[in-house]
Short mmCIF file of C-alpha atoms in Angstrom, two decimals:
data_model
loop_
_atom_site.label_atom_id
_atom_site.label_comp_id
_atom_site.label_asym_id
_atom_site.label_seq_id
_atom_site.Cartn_x
_atom_site.Cartn_y
_atom_site.Cartn_z
CA MET Q 98 -0.28 0.33 0.17
CA GLY Q 99 1.22 3.74 -0.83
CA VAL Q 100 1.13 6.61 0.67
CA GLY Q 101 -2.17 7.82 -2.11
CA ASP Q 102 -3.59 4.42 -0.82
CA ARG Q 103 -2.92 5.53 3.19
CA ILE Q 104 -3.95 9.59 2.12
CA ARG Q 105 -7.09 7.96 0.16
CA LYS Q 106 -8.29 5.79 3.35
CA ILE Q 107 -8.14 8.42 5.50
CA LEU Q 108 -10.05 10.82 3.57
CA GLU Q 109 -12.88 8.19 3.29
CA SER Q 110 -12.79 7.63 7.01
CA LYS Q 111 -12.82 11.40 7.67
CA ASP Q 112 -15.97 12.02 5.14
CA LEU Q 113 -13.01 14.39 3.02
CA SER Q 114 -13.64 14.97 -0.46
CA GLN Q 115 -10.46 15.02 -2.21
CA ARG Q 116 -10.88 18.66 -3.65
CA GLU Q 117 -12.18 19.82 -0.05
CA PHE Q 118 -9.08 18.20 1.24
CA ALA Q 119 -5.94 19.88 -1.62
CA GLU Q 120 -7.84 23.54 -0.62
CA ARG Q 121 -7.21 22.84 2.79
CA LEU Q 122 -3.61 21.83 1.58
CA ASN Q 123 -4.19 24.97 -0.69
CA ILE Q 124 -2.87 22.77 -4.03
CA ALA Q 125 -4.64 21.62 -6.73
CA PRO Q 126 -7.40 18.65 -7.24
CA THR Q 127 -5.44 17.48 -9.61
CA THR Q 128 -2.00 17.70 -8.05
CA LEU Q 129 -3.91 16.16 -5.29
CA SER Q 130 -5.41 13.22 -6.97
CA GLY Q 131 -1.89 12.79 -8.21
CA TYR Q 132 -0.60 11.66 -4.91
CA ILE Q 133 -3.90 9.49 -4.00
CA THR Q 134 -3.38 7.46 -7.51
CA ASN Q 135 0.76 7.16 -6.40
CA LYS Q 136 1.92 8.88 -9.72
CA ARG Q 137 2.97 11.49 -8.00
CA GLU Q 138 5.14 12.32 -4.91
CA PRO Q 139 4.49 15.14 -2.94
CA ASP Q 140 7.82 16.23 -1.97
CA ILE Q 141 8.64 16.53 1.66
CA GLY Q 142 7.57 19.46 3.22
CA THR Q 143 3.93 18.95 1.39
CA LEU Q 144 4.18 15.08 3.02
CA LYS Q 145 4.10 17.23 6.77
CA ASN Q 146 0.98 19.36 5.62
CA ILE Q 147 -1.26 16.32 4.17
CA ALA Q 148 0.18 13.79 7.66
CA LEU Q 149 -0.96 17.34 9.92
CA ASN Q 150 -4.38 17.45 7.91
CA LEU Q 151 -4.44 14.47 8.58
CA GLY Q 152 -4.34 14.57 12.31
CA VAL Q 153 -1.64 11.37 11.84
CA SER Q 154 2.13 10.99 12.09
CA LEU Q 155 4.50 11.46 9.11
CA ASP Q 156 5.48 7.21 10.41
CA PHE Q 157 2.18 6.75 10.15
CA LEU Q 158 1.55 7.86 6.48
CA LEU Q 159 4.58 6.90 5.71
CA GLU Q 160 4.27 3.67 7.24
CA VAL Q 161 7.73 3.92 9.02
CA ASN Q 162 8.52 1.16 11.36
CA VAL Q 163 11.17 1.14 13.28
CA GLU Q 164 10.76 -2.55 14.78
CA GLY Q 165 10.83 -4.25 11.37
CA ASP Q 166 9.56 -5.85 8.60
CA ALA Q 167 7.80 -8.34 10.81
CA ALA Q 168 6.02 -5.72 13.17
CA ARG Q 169 4.39 -3.85 9.95
CA LEU Q 170 0.46 -3.70 9.80
CA ASP Q 171 -1.89 -5.20 7.31
CA ASP Q 172 -4.34 -3.13 5.68
CA GLU Q 173 -6.36 -3.87 7.70
CA GLU Q 174 -4.78 -3.35 11.14
CA TRP Q 175 -4.02 -0.04 9.30
CA GLU Q 176 -7.74 0.38 8.55
CA MET Q 177 -8.76 -0.06 12.53
CA ILE Q 178 -6.13 2.58 13.27
CA VAL Q 179 -7.10 4.67 10.68
CA LEU Q 180 -10.59 4.64 12.13
CA TYR Q 181 -10.13 4.44 15.91
CA ARG Q 182 -8.16 7.39 15.48
CA THR Q 183 -11.61 8.84 14.12
CA LEU Q 184 -13.69 7.68 17.48
CA ALA Q 185 -14.68 10.03 20.68
CA GLU Q 186 -12.23 10.10 23.77
CA GLU Q 187 -15.06 7.18 25.01
CA GLN Q 188 -15.53 5.06 22.66
CA LYS Q 189 -11.82 4.55 21.87
CA GLY Q 190 -12.09 3.36 25.34
CA LEU Q 191 -14.46 0.95 25.08
CA ILE Q 192 -13.21 -0.25 22.16
CA LEU Q 193 -9.65 0.01 23.77
CA GLU Q 194 -11.90 -2.71 26.63
CA GLN Q 195 -12.54 -4.66 24.51
CA ILE Q 196 -9.88 -5.50 23.04
CA LYS Q 197 -8.07 -5.51 26.06
CA TRP Q 198 -10.73 -8.57 27.24
CA MET Q 199 -10.46 -10.09 24.20
CA SER Q 200 -6.86 -10.38 24.47
CA LYS Q 201 -7.31 -11.64 27.68
CA HIS Q 202 -9.74 -14.44 26.79
CA ASN Q 203 -8.04 -15.32 23.90
CA GLY Q 204 -7.04 -19.01 23.80
CA LYS Q 205 -7.46 -19.70 27.32
CA ASN Q 206 -7.17 -23.62 27.28
CA GLY Q 207 -6.95 -23.77 23.44
CA LYS Q 208 -11.16 -23.34 23.03
CA HIS Q 209 -11.20 -19.79 21.10
CA GLY Q 210 -9.54 -19.53 17.98
CA LYS Q 211 -9.93 -16.79 16.13
CA ASP Q 212 -13.75 -16.42 15.11
CA SER Q 213 -14.53 -16.77 18.95
CA CYS Q 214 -14.88 -14.88 22.07
#
């Protein structure tokens, strides 16, 4: 997944049009479209501006992972993080509690599989 794919997914999760976002960045919609389709690469200043306006870090936007490939996020994990960041604080707390509960109960005695909690 390229930077453009990540930008597109974040825009979709925030229900923000490409045109609106291009205006926010003060760039042409065609330029943003080039980034989103991975036909053009933004310079570092534009990347910083995109990350700032989307409320994500450059590491997140570029999918930089200091722990190596084994710790890279797959598409589903990445989407969960993007969607999580759109939630209200109370909702984030509820999700975190649910994940902790599921993690604690996952695999106990070998009875719980991938699809059961």
